[in-house]
Tab-separated table of C-alpha atoms in Angstrom:
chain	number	residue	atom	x	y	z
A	1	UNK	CA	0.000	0.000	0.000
A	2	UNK	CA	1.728	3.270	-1.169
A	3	UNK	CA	2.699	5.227	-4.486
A	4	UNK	CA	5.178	2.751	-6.040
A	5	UNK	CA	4.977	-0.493	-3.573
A	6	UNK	CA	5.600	-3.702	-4.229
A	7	UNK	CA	5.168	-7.121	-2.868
A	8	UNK	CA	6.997	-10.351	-4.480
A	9	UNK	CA	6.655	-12.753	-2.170
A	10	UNK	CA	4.236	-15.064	-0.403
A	11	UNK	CA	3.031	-13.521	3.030
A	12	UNK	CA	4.519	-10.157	2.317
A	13	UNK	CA	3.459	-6.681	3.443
A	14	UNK	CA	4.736	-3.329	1.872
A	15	UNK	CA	3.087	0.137	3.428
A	16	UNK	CA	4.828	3.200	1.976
A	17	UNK	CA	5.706	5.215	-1.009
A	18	UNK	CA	8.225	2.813	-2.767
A	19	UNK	CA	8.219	0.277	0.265
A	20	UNK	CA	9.047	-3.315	-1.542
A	21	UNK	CA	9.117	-7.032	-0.398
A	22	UNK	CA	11.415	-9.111	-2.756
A	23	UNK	CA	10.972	-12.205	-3.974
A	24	UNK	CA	12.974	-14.123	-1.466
A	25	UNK	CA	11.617	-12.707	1.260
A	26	UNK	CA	8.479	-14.773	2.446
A	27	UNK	CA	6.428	-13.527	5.450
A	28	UNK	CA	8.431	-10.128	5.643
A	29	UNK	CA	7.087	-6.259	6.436
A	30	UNK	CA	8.311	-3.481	4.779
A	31	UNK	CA	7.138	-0.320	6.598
A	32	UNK	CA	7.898	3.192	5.680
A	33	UNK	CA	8.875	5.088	2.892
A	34	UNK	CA	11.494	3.554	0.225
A	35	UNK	CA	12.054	0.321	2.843
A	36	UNK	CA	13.278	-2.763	1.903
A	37	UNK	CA	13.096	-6.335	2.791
A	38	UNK	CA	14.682	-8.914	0.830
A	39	UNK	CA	15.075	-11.658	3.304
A	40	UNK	CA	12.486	-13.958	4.640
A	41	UNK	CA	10.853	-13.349	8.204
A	42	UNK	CA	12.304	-9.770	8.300
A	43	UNK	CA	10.860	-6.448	9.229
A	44	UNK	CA	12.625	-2.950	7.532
A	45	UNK	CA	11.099	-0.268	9.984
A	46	UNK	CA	11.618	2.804	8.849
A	47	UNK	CA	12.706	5.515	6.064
A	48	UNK	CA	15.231	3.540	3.588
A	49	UNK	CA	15.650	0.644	6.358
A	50	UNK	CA	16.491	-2.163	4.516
A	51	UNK	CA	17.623	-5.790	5.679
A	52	UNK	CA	20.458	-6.749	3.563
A	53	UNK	CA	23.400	-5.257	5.441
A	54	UNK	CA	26.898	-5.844	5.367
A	55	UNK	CA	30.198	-4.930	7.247
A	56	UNK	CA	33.695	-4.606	6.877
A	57	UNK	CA	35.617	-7.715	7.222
A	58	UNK	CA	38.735	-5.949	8.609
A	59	UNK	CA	36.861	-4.129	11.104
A	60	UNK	CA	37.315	-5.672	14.569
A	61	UNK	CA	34.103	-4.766	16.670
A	62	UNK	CA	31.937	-5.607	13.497
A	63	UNK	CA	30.256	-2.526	14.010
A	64	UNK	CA	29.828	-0.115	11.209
A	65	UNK	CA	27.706	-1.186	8.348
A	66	UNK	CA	28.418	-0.542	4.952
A	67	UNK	CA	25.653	-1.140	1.574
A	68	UNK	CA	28.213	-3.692	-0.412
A	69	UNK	CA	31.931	-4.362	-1.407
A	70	UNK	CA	34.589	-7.096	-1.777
A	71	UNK	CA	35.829	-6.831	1.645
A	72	UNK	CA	32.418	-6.764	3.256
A	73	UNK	CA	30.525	-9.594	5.061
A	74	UNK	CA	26.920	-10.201	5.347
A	75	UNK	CA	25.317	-9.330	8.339
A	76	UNK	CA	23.909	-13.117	8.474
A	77	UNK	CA	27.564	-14.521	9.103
A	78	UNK	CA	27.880	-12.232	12.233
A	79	UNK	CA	27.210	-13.608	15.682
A	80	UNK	CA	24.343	-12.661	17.312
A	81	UNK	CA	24.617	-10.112	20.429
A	82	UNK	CA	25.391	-11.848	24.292
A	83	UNK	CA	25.524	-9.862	26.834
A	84	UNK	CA	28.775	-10.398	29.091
A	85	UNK	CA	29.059	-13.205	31.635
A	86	UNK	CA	26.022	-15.187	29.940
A	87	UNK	CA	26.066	-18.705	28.376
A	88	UNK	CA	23.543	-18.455	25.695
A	89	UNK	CA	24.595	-19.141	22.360
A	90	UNK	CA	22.721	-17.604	19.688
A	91	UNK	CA	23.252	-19.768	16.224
A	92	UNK	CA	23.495	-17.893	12.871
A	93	UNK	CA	19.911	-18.993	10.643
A	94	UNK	CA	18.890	-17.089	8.032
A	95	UNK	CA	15.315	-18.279	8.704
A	96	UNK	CA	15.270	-16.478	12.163
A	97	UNK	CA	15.455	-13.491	9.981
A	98	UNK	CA	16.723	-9.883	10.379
A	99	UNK	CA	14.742	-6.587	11.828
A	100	UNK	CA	15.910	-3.254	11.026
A	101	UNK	CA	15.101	-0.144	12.144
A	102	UNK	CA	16.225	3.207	10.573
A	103	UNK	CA	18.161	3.519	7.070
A	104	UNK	CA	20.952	5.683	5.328
């Protein structure tokens, strides 16, 4: 719903001008203006959020994103986030999806 969205996949929701669902990206929510979602079970909240992000390989702390490049890794590959002293593991699954909030 919106001036330009699109939906491509099964399950998909797209609410704002330009918002899109790809076609990858079953049972995903794209929601705000020019948003994104190209992975399944994701959410891109937000002006220009979108869920494919990547980050520097040579970057210790993983923590700056950046849209694409040969040195870059996918978002997917990183751990997930554990706060100090616990012992939960959090596996890497694309199917758990990703949720993003904000863009560029």
């Amino acid at each position: 719903m919106g001036t330009g969205s699109s939906v491509y996949a099964v399950k998909g929701v797209a609410l704002g001008d330009n918002a899109s669902i790809g076609k990858d990206a079953h049972s995903s929510i794209a929601l705000g203006n020019e948003t994104k979602a190209d992975m399944m079970n994701s959410v891109a909240l937000g002006y220009r959020s979108t869920t494919n992000y990547f980050y520097d390989k040579n970057d210790a702390n993983k923590s700056t994103a950046v849209l694409s490049g040969k040195d870059s890794l996918s978002a997917m590959e990183l751990d997930g986030y554990v706060p100090e002293g616990s012992s939960y593991k959090i596996f890497n699954d694309k199917a758990a999806g990703i949720i993003s909030v904000g863009g560029w």
